[in-house]
Amino acid sequence: MDLTLRLFGSMELLYQDAPLPPGPRRHTGERLLGLLALRGPQPRARLAATLWPEGAEERSQFYLRRTLMELRQRLGEAASTLAESSESPRSLSLRLPPASCDLWRFEQALKAGDDLTAVSLYRGPLLDGWDDDWVLTARTQYQQQFLGALERLAMRAQTSQEAIAQLQRLVALDPTRESAWRALMQALADQGDPAALVQAYRELRVWLRREVRLEPSPETLACYQRLRSEARRKSVPAVAPTLGTLPYRLPLSPTPLVGRETALSEIHTRLEATRLLTLVGMGGVGKTRLALATLEARQLDPKFTDGVAWIELAGLSDPALLCTRVASSLGIPETTELTQAIGQRHMLLGLDNCEHLLDAVANLVDTLLSTCPNLVLLTTSREPLGLASEALWRVPTLSSTAALQLFEARAQKVATTWTLTENNTSLVHQLCTRLDDLPLAIELAAARIATLPLEELVRRVDARFDLLTGGNRSALRRQQTLRATMDWSWALLTSEEQEALRQLAIFPSPFSLEISEAACPDSLILLPSLVEKSLIAFTQEMGQYRLLETVREYVMEQGLGESGRTARQGYLRYACQKVEKGAKNHSLPSERRLWYDTLEATYDNLRLALENALETSLSQALHLAANLWPFWWERGYWHEGLRTLQAVLETNADKKLELWVRAQLGAGVLSYETGKYTEAHQYLTEAHKLARLTNDPWTEGEALRIQGLVRWNEGHPEEARTLYHQSQTCFQQSGNVAGQAGVLASLGHLTWNLGNLEQSMEYNLQSRSLYQSLGDEVGLAETSAQLGLIARSQSDYKRARTFFEEALTLRRKLGLRSGIVTVLHHLGVLAYLEHRYDDAQTRLHESVSLWRVLGDPGWLALSLYYLGLVQRAQRTWSEAIISLTEALLLRRHQGAKRSIAGLQYALGTIWLEQGRYEDAHLALQESTQLRHEIGLPVFCGEALDALACLHARQGDFIRATAHLACAAALRKGHEEVEEEHPYRDEAMTKTSETLSAEEWQRLWQKNTSLSPLSL
């Protein structure tokens, strides 16, 4: 037999030493083989129950039969391996020689006392990656057998090097096996490597403290101390200590450190290059935990042979007692000078919480560094000590992943069964983000999980200073609640710094120095100090400052008072000037993109200015809204922008006509984008009228163009065409090339929808040429998408994908949110046409989700429509009907006749397939009428073909032929949009086979000239 099974490590199935090719449901078949190899012959019923424990018995038996059939097909010539057991009826077994399975060879080797062979066969954990219950139990059993064999080999090793190699492998696999660690330390000592001996003990101790909160056993500690003493006696005689008893005991951390591996690595690296490293950060960010973890890891570092010590300063308020506190912590008598006691010793000293004793700590540290050459200091503070020799490492908040890990770990301390799941991860992420990913805040929130549902925690997070209390009782009092932590920081500020924070707390998003000076005139002086105190974060690359939300909320809670009101007014004046200047000076597309990026980066602050203006100065609100609407349109803030414009236009603001016209146009554009066609028409009509009065040809032409889009979507293509031509005349007379390019693109889209692909191509190429001359990437992206649609209609899918991907690249570069989603939609439709339904479903589901966020009902309906078509193609009828019905409701609300017609056609064809002929007839009849009414002959013919099929299935071949003839006449002279016409083909076949040739021809000629509405 040439079949080989390898169960150690990832499962491998080989035939004649080559991997078997994968088959359908390969993993299920491999699980069946693994179970038989592990347990021997098994009754079929037991196999089915073990492999499918949650299924009904009959269903599980079916799965087993299917798996057996597929597995035997995959095994081919080796299929006889799977056979009925001779020991009991309806049982299965594996017919393989013992040498064909590594698990069986492993068992035989152990039985024969051949540990070397057994160890060589063990490639890794049994069936690695499988989490079935029957695997987990066996995996532990075989791993322990392997570890026992490995330890026996190490004990019988002929040389220290051989023993060390085996023992290092053993402790890496099972760090809890202290007997192996003791043997490893002995082997390292025998080899004459004291540094490696110290490192081994350090690794064991760190692992035990981190993972199980324990110290090495007394037996292991005694072994280490004996071996270390012997090693020292062989080298340099030890100097009698004059300090207290060594090693110093560090505080035991109440919980393991989570998500800080990278931070610890960076701190260790920095500590190698300096003698004074200060960890700087705001309260609650984790400075103390990181410093303590660093010292724990360095306790057995050969560089610090005289010990690692920790000194807590938070409870010390008198600077005069600083030296006394340090001396007592080190066990130095009061009569002994601190610098003399430390002297030449190789020590690492940690000073925690230095911020309230900065001057005293700085003086002491400076003295120690200059007189104790082998001393290294690690300090923590909310601001630097300010020494020339000081290296700084700013402690960041947690990464998103680490924040989730920390929340889960701490939640499980109070609710042992609580765990992250697909359903709650997004809520936890939201909670952690709103807590600034601050470790203290996350730990305090997680401690509440036993008494508050997660949803309630998220809802109450804005009251974080009342919610997040009751932390670890062994911690310092100021670290037991978030409020106490912030109270401590606030009390250390000068009155000027507190005033600056009140002024800067008005900003919910990052801000530049220029912006800050509009609200806080003393920013240039005070910002560096607040950054040093870790209350404001500064991003060097962006040149931006930011208050963490926790700090901002605390300051808001203190009350902003007159300082905040003055700051808001100062920023509002600045925002009005900046936005107007930006609108005037960034007319080129490349300039506009950079300008919009700048607005995006501080947009929450602009929202604040708008809210303030609507409450205090309507003229300033009009000023901002009229200049911001192109940003709202291009970056997808449609609903928000429309609400703001409507609020301004409904007031009795001091009307500066130029701004009022601009605001009316913006409201019209955003009403169109959000599917509010009636409101769009009203705003655009007013904008057009005022533009003529003020001699503003650009606004006049743009209002006409958008009105054309509205009328097209309402099902009036000829009116849309007329409006486009009027708009083009305005732009041509004023010499506005960008406006002309936009109208040509709109005409290209209109003619594509009407089925005139050649004319659509011509319009789009003209538009593209104008956009290229302007260097307008927004316009180029639009024409790329449109050319992709034309290529798709011509069934040139490869070329279509090229255009779509070009459009997607440009829109991602420009940050055009709605444009990006549009192309994702087009790619989903393309995948549907190529019959790649899984890909189509993924893209369209994504589009639907994003359109819901952006709030565009028109595009949402379109993506739902094509999603319904994909589901129809996959014959998941109920899902398709849900998608299409939601889209139909949206389109009926808009009054979009063209789309209603398409949706009724899609629903009608589903009901046709389900045999619901009455429902199908009503839907297809409405689709035919609407398409005829708005002038879509090709698509009207498509609906008539489906009606013909319906009549043929009902046996009415005369009416079926009439519908076919009328549909053929409508298609005459128009290019086809789809390649396949299954309903037409079925109806043609049935009518031509049932009716005589003469009768069929007579009916055909009679009905080619009839209107669809007369059938």
mmCIF file of C-alpha atoms in Angstrom, residues 457-581:
data_model
loop_
_atom_site.group_PDB
_atom_site.id
_atom_site.type_symbol
_atom_site.label_atom_id
_atom_site.label_comp_id
_atom_site.label_asym_id
_atom_site.label_seq_id
_atom_site.Cartn_x
_atom_site.Cartn_y
_atom_site.Cartn_z
ATOM 1 C CA LEU A 457 -21.315 50.583 29.003
ATOM 2 C CA VAL A 458 -21.006 52.064 25.515
ATOM 3 C CA ARG A 459 -24.089 54.221 26.042
ATOM 4 C CA ARG A 460 -22.777 55.596 29.325
ATOM 5 C CA VAL A 461 -19.192 56.192 28.262
ATOM 6 C CA ASP A 462 -19.757 59.948 27.950
ATOM 7 C CA ALA A 463 -20.165 59.954 31.733
ATOM 8 C CA ARG A 464 -16.826 58.189 32.079
ATOM 9 C CA PHE A 465 -15.710 60.026 35.227
ATOM 10 C CA ASP A 466 -18.701 58.739 37.179
ATOM 11 C CA LEU A 467 -18.790 55.340 35.464
ATOM 12 C CA LEU A 468 -15.117 54.345 35.676
ATOM 13 C CA THR A 469 -14.521 53.958 39.386
ATOM 14 C CA GLY A 470 -13.620 51.108 41.690
ATOM 15 C CA GLY A 471 -10.278 50.055 40.260
ATOM 16 C CA ASN A 472 -7.702 47.785 41.892
ATOM 17 C CA ARG A 473 -7.704 48.502 45.662
ATOM 18 C CA SER A 474 -3.989 47.805 45.928
ATOM 19 C CA ALA A 475 -3.230 50.619 43.465
ATOM 20 C CA LEU A 476 -2.491 54.180 44.532
ATOM 21 C CA ARG A 477 -5.660 56.036 45.489
ATOM 22 C CA ARG A 478 -5.344 58.347 42.492
ATOM 23 C CA GLN A 479 -5.218 55.338 40.156
ATOM 24 C CA GLN A 480 -8.431 53.774 41.484
ATOM 25 C CA THR A 481 -10.703 56.117 39.495
ATOM 26 C CA LEU A 482 -10.278 57.986 36.250
ATOM 27 C CA ARG A 483 -11.420 61.228 37.890
ATOM 28 C CA ALA A 484 -8.751 60.996 40.615
ATOM 29 C CA THR A 485 -6.079 60.458 37.955
ATOM 30 C CA MET A 486 -7.157 63.622 36.124
ATOM 31 C CA ASP A 487 -7.569 65.614 39.374
ATOM 32 C CA TRP A 488 -3.916 64.878 40.136
ATOM 33 C CA SER A 489 -2.782 66.189 36.728
ATOM 34 C CA TRP A 490 -5.031 69.288 36.873
ATOM 35 C CA ALA A 491 -3.731 70.308 40.287
ATOM 36 C CA LEU A 492 -0.138 70.328 38.987
ATOM 37 C CA LEU A 493 -0.932 72.948 36.287
ATOM 38 C CA THR A 494 -0.406 76.691 36.512
ATOM 39 C CA SER A 495 -3.477 78.935 36.209
ATOM 40 C CA GLU A 496 -2.301 79.994 32.705
ATOM 41 C CA GLU A 497 -2.074 76.344 31.602
ATOM 42 C CA GLN A 498 -5.550 75.608 32.971
ATOM 43 C CA GLU A 499 -6.913 78.654 31.091
ATOM 44 C CA ALA A 500 -5.268 77.462 27.843
ATOM 45 C CA LEU A 501 -6.807 74.001 28.219
ATOM 46 C CA ARG A 502 -10.260 75.561 28.685
ATOM 47 C CA GLN A 503 -9.781 77.476 25.444
ATOM 48 C CA LEU A 504 -8.381 74.538 23.468
ATOM 49 C CA ALA A 505 -11.010 72.088 24.755
ATOM 50 C CA ILE A 506 -13.477 73.590 22.270
ATOM 51 C CA PHE A 507 -11.709 71.563 19.545
ATOM 52 C CA PRO A 508 -13.024 67.971 19.209
ATOM 53 C CA SER A 509 -10.524 67.067 16.471
ATOM 54 C CA PRO A 510 -6.814 67.800 15.823
ATOM 55 C CA PHE A 511 -5.747 71.392 15.265
ATOM 56 C CA SER A 512 -2.703 73.243 13.967
ATOM 57 C CA LEU A 513 -0.804 75.968 15.795
ATOM 58 C CA GLU A 514 -2.497 78.527 13.514
ATOM 59 C CA ILE A 515 -5.961 77.246 14.451
ATOM 60 C CA SER A 516 -5.102 77.092 18.140
ATOM 61 C CA GLU A 517 -3.990 80.731 18.143
ATOM 62 C CA ALA A 518 -7.432 81.761 16.899
ATOM 63 C CA ALA A 519 -8.909 80.331 20.108
ATOM 64 C CA CYS A 520 -5.951 80.709 22.491
ATOM 65 C CA PRO A 521 -3.662 83.665 21.708
ATOM 66 C CA ASP A 522 -0.937 82.322 24.048
ATOM 67 C CA SER A 523 -0.710 78.956 22.259
ATOM 68 C CA LEU A 524 2.846 79.486 21.061
ATOM 69 C CA ILE A 525 4.005 79.847 24.671
ATOM 70 C CA LEU A 526 1.769 77.320 26.432
ATOM 71 C CA LEU A 527 1.381 74.446 23.942
ATOM 72 C CA PRO A 528 4.952 73.087 24.430
ATOM 73 C CA SER A 529 4.400 72.977 28.193
ATOM 74 C CA LEU A 530 1.075 71.132 27.845
ATOM 75 C CA VAL A 531 2.674 68.664 25.426
ATOM 76 C CA GLU A 532 5.511 68.039 27.883
ATOM 77 C CA LYS A 533 2.930 67.398 30.623
ATOM 78 C CA SER A 534 1.301 64.774 28.352
ATOM 79 C CA LEU A 535 -2.091 66.539 28.323
ATOM 80 C CA ILE A 536 -1.903 67.417 24.620
ATOM 81 C CA ALA A 537 -0.493 65.104 21.971
ATOM 82 C CA PHE A 538 1.583 66.461 19.090
ATOM 83 C CA THR A 539 2.022 64.664 15.766
ATOM 84 C CA GLN A 540 5.286 65.812 14.174
ATOM 85 C CA GLU A 541 4.492 64.513 10.673
ATOM 86 C CA MET A 542 1.131 66.339 10.468
ATOM 87 C CA GLY A 543 2.140 69.343 12.579
ATOM 88 C CA GLN A 544 -1.075 68.915 14.576
ATOM 89 C CA TYR A 545 -2.044 68.960 18.231
ATOM 90 C CA ARG A 546 -4.831 66.949 19.864
ATOM 91 C CA LEU A 547 -6.496 66.697 23.252
ATOM 92 C CA LEU A 548 -7.248 63.093 24.152
ATOM 93 C CA GLU A 549 -11.001 62.791 24.582
ATOM 94 C CA THR A 550 -10.545 61.863 28.244
ATOM 95 C CA VAL A 551 -8.584 65.064 28.907
ATOM 96 C CA ARG A 552 -11.052 67.152 26.886
ATOM 97 C CA GLU A 553 -14.075 65.770 28.707
ATOM 98 C CA TYR A 554 -12.425 66.421 32.068
ATOM 99 C CA VAL A 555 -11.722 70.053 31.110
ATOM 100 C CA MET A 556 -15.287 70.480 29.810
ATOM 101 C CA GLU A 557 -16.531 69.139 33.127
ATOM 102 C CA GLN A 558 -14.557 71.843 34.948
ATOM 103 C CA GLY A 559 -16.532 74.411 32.929
ATOM 104 C CA LEU A 560 -15.230 76.501 30.025
ATOM 105 C CA GLY A 561 -16.929 79.719 31.118
ATOM 106 C CA GLU A 562 -16.068 82.989 29.446
ATOM 107 C CA SER A 563 -12.791 81.518 28.200
ATOM 108 C CA GLY A 564 -14.647 78.973 26.094
ATOM 109 C CA ARG A 565 -17.111 81.511 24.688
ATOM 110 C CA THR A 566 -14.301 83.849 23.631
ATOM 111 C CA ALA A 567 -12.373 80.934 22.121
ATOM 112 C CA ARG A 568 -15.413 79.836 20.059
ATOM 113 C CA GLN A 569 -15.947 83.332 18.680
ATOM 114 C CA GLY A 570 -12.271 83.666 17.799
ATOM 115 C CA TYR A 571 -12.267 80.347 15.966
ATOM 116 C CA LEU A 572 -15.538 81.186 14.132
ATOM 117 C CA ARG A 573 -14.027 84.399 12.724
ATOM 118 C CA TYR A 574 -10.930 82.459 11.679
ATOM 119 C CA ALA A 575 -12.989 79.680 10.031
ATOM 120 C CA CYS A 576 -15.065 82.124 7.967
ATOM 121 C CA GLN A 577 -11.949 83.837 6.624
ATOM 122 C CA LYS A 578 -10.128 80.562 5.971
ATOM 123 C CA VAL A 579 -13.016 78.835 4.184
ATOM 124 C CA GLU A 580 -13.751 81.833 1.944
ATOM 125 C CA LYS A 581 -10.083 82.181 1.040
#
